[in-house]
Short mmCIF file of C-alpha atoms in Angstrom, two decimals:
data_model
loop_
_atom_site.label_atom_id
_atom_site.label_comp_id
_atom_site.label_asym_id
_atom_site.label_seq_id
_atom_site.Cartn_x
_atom_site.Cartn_y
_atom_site.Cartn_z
CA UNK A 616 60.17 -62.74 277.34
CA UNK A 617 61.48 -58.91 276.79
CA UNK A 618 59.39 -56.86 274.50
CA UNK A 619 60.73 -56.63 270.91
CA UNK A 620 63.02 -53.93 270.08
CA UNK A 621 64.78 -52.71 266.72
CA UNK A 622 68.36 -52.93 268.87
CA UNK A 623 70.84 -55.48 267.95
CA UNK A 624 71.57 -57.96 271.05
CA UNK A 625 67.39 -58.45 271.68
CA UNK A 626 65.23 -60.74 270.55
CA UNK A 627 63.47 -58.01 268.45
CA UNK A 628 67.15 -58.26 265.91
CA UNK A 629 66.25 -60.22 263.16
CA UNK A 630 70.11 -61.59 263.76
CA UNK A 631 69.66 -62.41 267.54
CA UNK A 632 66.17 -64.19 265.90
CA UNK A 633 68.18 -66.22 263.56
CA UNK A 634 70.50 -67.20 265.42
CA UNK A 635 67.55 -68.14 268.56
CA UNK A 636 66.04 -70.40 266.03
CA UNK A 637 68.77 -72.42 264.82
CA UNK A 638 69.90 -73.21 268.62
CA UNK A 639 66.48 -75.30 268.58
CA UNK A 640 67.99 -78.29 266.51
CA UNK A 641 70.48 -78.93 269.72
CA UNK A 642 67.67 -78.02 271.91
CA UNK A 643 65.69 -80.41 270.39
CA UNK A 644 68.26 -83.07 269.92
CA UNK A 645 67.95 -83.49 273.36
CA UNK A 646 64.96 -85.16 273.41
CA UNK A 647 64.63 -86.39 269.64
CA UNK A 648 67.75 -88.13 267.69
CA UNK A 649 68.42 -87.29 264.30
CA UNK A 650 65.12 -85.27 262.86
CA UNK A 651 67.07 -82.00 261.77
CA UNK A 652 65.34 -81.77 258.68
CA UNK A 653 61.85 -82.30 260.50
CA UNK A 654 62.86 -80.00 262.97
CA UNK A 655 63.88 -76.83 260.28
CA UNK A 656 60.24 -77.68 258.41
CA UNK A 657 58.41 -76.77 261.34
CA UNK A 658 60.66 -73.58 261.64
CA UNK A 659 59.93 -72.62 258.27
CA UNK A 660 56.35 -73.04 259.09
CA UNK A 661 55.78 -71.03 261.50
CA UNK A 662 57.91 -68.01 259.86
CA UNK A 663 55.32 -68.81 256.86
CA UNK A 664 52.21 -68.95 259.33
CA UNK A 665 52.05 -72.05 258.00
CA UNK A 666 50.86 -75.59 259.05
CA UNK A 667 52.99 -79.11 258.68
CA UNK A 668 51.31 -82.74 258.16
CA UNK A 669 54.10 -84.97 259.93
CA UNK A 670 53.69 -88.58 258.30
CA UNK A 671 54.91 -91.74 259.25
CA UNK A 672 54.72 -95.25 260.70
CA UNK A 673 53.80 -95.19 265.06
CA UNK A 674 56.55 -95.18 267.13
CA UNK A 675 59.17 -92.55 265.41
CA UNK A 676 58.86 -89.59 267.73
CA UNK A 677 56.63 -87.27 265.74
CA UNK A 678 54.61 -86.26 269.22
CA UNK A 679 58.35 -86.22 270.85
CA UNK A 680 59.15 -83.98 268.38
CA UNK A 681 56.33 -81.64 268.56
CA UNK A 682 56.26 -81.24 272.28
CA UNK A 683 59.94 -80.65 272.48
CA UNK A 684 59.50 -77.35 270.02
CA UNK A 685 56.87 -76.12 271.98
CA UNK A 686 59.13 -76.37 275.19
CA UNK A 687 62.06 -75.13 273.09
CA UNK A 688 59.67 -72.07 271.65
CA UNK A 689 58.16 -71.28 274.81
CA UNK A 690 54.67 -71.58 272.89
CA UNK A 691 51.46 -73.20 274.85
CA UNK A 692 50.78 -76.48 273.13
CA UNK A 693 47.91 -78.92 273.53
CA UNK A 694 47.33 -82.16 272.21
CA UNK A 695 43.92 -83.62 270.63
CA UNK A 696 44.19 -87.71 270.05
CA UNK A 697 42.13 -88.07 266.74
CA UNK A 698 39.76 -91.26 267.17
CA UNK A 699 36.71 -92.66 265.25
CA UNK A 700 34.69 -90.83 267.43
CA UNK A 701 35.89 -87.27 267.74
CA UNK A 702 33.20 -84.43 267.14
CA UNK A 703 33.88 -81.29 265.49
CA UNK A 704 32.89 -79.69 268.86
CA UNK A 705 35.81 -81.48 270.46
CA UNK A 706 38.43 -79.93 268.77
CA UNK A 707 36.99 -75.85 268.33
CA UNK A 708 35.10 -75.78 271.29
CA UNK A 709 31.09 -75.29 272.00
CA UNK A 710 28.33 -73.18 273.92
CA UNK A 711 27.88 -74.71 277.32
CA UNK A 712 24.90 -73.61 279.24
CA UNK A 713 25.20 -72.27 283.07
CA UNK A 714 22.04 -72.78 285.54
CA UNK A 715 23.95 -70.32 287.19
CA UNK A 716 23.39 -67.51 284.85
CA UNK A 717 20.60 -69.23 283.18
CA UNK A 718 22.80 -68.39 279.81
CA UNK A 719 25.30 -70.30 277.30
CA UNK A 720 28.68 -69.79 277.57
CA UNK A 721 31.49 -70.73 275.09
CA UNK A 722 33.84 -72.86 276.48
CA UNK A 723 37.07 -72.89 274.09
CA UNK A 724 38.46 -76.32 272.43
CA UNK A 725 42.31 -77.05 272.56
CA UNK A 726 42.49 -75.51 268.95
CA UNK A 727 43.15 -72.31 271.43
CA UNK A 728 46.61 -72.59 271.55
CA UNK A 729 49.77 -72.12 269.78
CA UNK A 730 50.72 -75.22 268.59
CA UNK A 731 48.31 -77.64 267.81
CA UNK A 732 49.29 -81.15 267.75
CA UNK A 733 46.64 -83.30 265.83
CA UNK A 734 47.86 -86.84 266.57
CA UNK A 735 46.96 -89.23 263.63
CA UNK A 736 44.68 -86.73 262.08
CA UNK A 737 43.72 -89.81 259.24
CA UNK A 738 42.08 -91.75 262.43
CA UNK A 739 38.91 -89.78 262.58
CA UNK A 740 35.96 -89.25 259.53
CA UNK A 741 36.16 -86.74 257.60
CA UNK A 742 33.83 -83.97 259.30
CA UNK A 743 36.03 -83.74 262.24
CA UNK A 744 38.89 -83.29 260.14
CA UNK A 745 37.31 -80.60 258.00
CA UNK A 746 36.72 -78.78 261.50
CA UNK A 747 40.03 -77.57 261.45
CA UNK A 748 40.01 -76.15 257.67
CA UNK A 749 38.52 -72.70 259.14
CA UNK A 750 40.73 -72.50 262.38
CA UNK A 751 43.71 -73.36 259.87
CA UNK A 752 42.88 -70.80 256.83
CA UNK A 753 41.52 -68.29 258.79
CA UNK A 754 42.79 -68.44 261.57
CA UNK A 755 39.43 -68.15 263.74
CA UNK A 756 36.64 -70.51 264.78
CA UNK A 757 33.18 -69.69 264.50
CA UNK A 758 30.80 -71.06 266.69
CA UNK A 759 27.00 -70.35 266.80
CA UNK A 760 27.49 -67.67 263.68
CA UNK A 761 29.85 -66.09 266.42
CA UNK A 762 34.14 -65.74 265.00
CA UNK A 763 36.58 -66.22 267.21
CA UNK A 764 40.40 -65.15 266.66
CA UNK A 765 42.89 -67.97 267.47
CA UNK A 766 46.44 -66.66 269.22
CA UNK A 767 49.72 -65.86 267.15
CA UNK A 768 51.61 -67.44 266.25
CA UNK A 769 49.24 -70.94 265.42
CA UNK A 770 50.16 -73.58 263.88
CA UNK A 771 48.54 -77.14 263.55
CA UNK A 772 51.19 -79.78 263.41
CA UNK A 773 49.53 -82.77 262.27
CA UNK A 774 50.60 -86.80 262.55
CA UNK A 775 49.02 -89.31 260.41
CA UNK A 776 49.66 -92.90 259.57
CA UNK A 777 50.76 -93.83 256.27
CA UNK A 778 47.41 -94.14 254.08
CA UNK A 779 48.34 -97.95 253.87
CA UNK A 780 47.35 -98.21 257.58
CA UNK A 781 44.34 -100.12 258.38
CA UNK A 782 41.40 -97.59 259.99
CA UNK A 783 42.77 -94.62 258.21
CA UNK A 784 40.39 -92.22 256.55
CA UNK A 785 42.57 -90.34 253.58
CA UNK A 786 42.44 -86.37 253.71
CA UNK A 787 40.77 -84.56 250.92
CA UNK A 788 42.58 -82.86 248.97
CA UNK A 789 41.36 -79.17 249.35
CA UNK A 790 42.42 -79.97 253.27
CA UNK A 791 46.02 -81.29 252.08
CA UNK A 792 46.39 -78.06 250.43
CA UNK A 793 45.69 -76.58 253.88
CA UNK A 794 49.30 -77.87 254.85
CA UNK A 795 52.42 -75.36 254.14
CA UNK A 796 54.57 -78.98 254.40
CA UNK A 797 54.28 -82.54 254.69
CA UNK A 798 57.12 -84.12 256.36
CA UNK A 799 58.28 -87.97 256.33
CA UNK A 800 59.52 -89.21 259.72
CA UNK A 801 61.62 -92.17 258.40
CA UNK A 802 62.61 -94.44 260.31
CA UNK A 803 66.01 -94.39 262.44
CA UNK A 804 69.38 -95.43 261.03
CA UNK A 805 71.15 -98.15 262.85
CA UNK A 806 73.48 -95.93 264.97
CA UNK A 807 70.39 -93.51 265.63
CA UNK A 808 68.53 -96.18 267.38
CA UNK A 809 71.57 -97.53 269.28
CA UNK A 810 71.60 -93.58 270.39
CA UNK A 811 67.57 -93.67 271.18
CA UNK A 812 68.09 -97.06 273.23
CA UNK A 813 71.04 -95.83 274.77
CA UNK A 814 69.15 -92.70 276.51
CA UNK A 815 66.30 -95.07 277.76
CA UNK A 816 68.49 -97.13 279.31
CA UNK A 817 69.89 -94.09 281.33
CA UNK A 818 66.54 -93.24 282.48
CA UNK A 819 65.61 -90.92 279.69
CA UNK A 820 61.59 -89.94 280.07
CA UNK A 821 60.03 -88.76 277.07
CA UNK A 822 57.06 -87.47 279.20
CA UNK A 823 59.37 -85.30 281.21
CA UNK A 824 60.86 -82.84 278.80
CA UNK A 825 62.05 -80.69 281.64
CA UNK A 826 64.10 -83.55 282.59
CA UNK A 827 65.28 -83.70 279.67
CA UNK A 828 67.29 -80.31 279.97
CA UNK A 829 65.26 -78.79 277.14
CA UNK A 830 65.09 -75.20 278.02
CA UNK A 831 62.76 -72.14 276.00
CA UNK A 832 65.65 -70.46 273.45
CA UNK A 833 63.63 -68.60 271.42
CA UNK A 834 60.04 -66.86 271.58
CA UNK A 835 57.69 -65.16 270.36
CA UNK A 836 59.36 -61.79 269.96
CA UNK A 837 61.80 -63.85 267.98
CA UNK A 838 59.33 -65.20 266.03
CA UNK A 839 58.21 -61.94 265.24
CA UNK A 840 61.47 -60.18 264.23
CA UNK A 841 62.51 -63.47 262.13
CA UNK A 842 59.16 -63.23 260.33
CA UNK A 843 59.66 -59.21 259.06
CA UNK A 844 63.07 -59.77 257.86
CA UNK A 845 61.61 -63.15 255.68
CA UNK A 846 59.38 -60.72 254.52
CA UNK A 847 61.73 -58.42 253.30
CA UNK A 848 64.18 -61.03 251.94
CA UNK A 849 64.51 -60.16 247.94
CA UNK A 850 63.05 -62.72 245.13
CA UNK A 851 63.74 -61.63 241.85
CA UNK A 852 61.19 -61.87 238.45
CA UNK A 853 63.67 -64.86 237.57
CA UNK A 854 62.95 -66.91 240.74
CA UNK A 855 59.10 -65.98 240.34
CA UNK A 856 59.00 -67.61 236.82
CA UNK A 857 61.03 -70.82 237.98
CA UNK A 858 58.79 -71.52 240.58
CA UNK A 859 55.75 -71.15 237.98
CA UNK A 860 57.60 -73.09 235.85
CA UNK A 861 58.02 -75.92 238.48
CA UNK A 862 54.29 -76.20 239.08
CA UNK A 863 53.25 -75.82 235.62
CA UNK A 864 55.00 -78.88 234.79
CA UNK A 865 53.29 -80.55 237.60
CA UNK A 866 50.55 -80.10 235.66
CA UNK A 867 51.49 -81.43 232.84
CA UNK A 868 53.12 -84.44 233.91
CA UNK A 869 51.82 -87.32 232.30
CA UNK A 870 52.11 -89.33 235.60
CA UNK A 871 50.02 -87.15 237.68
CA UNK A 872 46.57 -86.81 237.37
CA UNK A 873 46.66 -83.22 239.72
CA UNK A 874 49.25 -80.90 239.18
CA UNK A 875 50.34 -78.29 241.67
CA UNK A 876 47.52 -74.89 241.90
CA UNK A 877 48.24 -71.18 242.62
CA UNK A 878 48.05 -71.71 246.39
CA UNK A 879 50.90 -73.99 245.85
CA UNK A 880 52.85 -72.16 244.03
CA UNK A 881 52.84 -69.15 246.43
CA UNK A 882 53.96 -71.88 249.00
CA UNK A 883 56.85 -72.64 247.26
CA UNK A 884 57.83 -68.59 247.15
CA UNK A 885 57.21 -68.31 251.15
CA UNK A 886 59.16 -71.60 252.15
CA UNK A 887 61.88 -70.93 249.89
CA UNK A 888 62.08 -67.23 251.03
CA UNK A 889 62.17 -68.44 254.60
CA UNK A 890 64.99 -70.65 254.11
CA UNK A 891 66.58 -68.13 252.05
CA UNK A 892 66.55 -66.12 255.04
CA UNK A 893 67.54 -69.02 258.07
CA UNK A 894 70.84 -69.81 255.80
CA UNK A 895 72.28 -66.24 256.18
CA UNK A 896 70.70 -64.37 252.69
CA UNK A 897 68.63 -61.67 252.33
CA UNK A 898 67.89 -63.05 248.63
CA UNK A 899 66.54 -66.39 247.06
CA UNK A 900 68.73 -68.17 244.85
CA UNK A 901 67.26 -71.54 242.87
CA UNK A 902 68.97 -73.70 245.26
CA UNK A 903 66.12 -72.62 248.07
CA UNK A 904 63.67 -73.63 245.85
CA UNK A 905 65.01 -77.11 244.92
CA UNK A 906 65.55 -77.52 248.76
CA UNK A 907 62.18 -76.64 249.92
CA UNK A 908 60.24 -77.89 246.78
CA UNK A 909 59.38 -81.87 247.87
CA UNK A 910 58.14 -80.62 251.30
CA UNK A 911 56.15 -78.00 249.94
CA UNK A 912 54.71 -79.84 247.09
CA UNK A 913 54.51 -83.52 247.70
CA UNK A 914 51.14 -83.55 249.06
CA UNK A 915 49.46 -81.06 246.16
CA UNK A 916 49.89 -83.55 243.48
CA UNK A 917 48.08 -86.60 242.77
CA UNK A 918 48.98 -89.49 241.14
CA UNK A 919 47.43 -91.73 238.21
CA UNK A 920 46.50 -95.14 238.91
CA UNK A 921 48.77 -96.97 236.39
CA UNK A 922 51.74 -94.56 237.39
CA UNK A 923 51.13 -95.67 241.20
CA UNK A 924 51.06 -99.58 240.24
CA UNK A 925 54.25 -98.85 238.70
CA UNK A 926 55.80 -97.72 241.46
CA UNK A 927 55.62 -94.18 240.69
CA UNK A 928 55.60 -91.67 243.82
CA UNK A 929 55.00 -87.70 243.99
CA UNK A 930 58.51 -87.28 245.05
CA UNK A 931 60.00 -88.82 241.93
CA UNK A 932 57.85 -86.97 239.87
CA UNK A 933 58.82 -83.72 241.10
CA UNK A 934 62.61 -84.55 241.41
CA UNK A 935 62.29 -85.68 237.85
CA UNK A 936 60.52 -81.92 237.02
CA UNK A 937 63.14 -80.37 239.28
CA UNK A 938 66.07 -81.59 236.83
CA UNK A 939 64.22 -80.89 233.96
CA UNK A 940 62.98 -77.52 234.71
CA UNK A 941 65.26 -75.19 233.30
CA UNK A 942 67.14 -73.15 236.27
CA UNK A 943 67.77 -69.25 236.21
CA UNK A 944 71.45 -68.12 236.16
#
């Protein structure tokens, strides 16, 4: 990949990096049918440095879909299968000692890498899963009172089962709010799994991506340019007190027994600032907000008992706030 540069026409021009990133939906069609909206949640992630909880039932391509934007990124991936018997150790690595040397060495987990994909991340206890809180906050592992800085970008894409699932453990909340996004992976219209059968039958291999014809079209450098011009994208004192407003009422919902915090409400700025940015402004208008809002919050609220018997869910509480709120003009 060429070094970033401030000319237009290389991957350091936050147009060239725009443009780089939204060629990965048809990269990544390739291998995955009909996840666009997956696919730009994970974009916005990592121009957020943030981290995306991918939820639903086995067998809809959520691995699929996090390999392929790895290959399509050109961003080192590795894979850690969460089980009933993972250790903490297994994921960030531990001291190993060498009779050689007659010394410990640390020998890195697979949380060294780019993109981190924690398959069903509800399978294992809860200490295991609170090994990644440091690694994803900080973005460093310590290890025998010893930190260790991850690479950029990072990002821990994370699968889990619904919660209905038998042998899941649910996450705590303070790691939910770990998660920039949490992203449903519905299931396949009709026609979209006609299209999935269809390539299988032609001898499509989802274990050979290269096969595929998934090629890198975008990168790091890209990465980096698309992130400083997100940065600078405008948000006025109007679209700051809307998005307060939003999570405020989360908080007083009467159907929710915890509302959206702070951290969650700076969420909702970055995400909709990102987006802001991928559609072709260099301000945020309400309409990023209300687009990037169930993502970004769905997984900060919590819901009362008699409001879940009665069919209740997060996202209907916050499109109900989100058409009650009163929007800027």
């Amino acid at each position: 990949m060429a070094p970033t540069t401030d000319n237009a026409g290389y991957p350091g021009d936050p147009d060239t990096a725009r443009a780089s990133l939204e060629a990965l939906r048809a990269e990544i069609a390739k291998a995955v049918v009909g996840q666009d909206p997956a696919v730009t949640g994970l974009v916005v992630a990592l121009l957020c440095r943030g981290h995306v909880l991918l939820e639903g039932v086995p067998g809809v391509a959520k691995t699929l879909l996090v390999r392929a934007l790895a290959s399509a990124l050109e961003l080192d991936t590795k894979r850690v299968q969460f089980t009933p018997d993972l250790m903490p150790s297994d994921v960030t690595g531990s001291l190993v000692y060498d009779t050689r040397s007659a010394e410990f060495s640390f020998q890195p987990g697979p949380v060294f890498t780019n993109l981190l994909l924690a398959d069903e991340i509800n399978r294992t206890p809860p200490k295991t899963q609170s090994s990644l809180l440091e690694a994803m906050e900080e973005r460093q592992v310590t290890v025998d009172g010893t930190p260790r800085l991850l690479p950029d970008p990072f990002l821990v894409a994370a699968t889990q089962n619904p919660v209905e699932y038998e042998g899941t453990y649910p996450l705590p909340e303070a790691q939910l709010d770990r998660f920039l996004l949490k992203l449903t992976i519905p299931l396949p219209s009709r026609q979209d799994e006609i299209d999935v059968l269809t390539r299988h039958a032609e001898g499509f291999n989802p274990r050979d991506l290269h096969a595929a014809g998934i090629r890198p079209v975008a990168g790091p450098a890209d990465l980096e340019a698309a992130r400083a011009a997100v940065a600078k994208t405008t948000i006025s004192p109007e679209i700051t007190a809307y998005v307060v407003d939003i999570c405020r009422a989360t908080r007083e919902s009467p159907s929710l027994t915890l509302g959206v915090s702070p951290r969650g409400a700076t969420a909702l700025l970055a995400t909709s600032r990102a987006w802001a940015w991928l559609t072709g402004r260099d301000y945020v208008i309400p309409d990023d907000v209300k687009a990037l809002a169930l993502p970004t919050l769905r997984h900060r609220v919590q819901l009362r008992p008699e409001a879940e018997m009665e069919g209740v869910t997060p996202d209907s509480v916050i499109q109900a706030i989100l058409a009650h709120v009163p929007v800027p003009r």
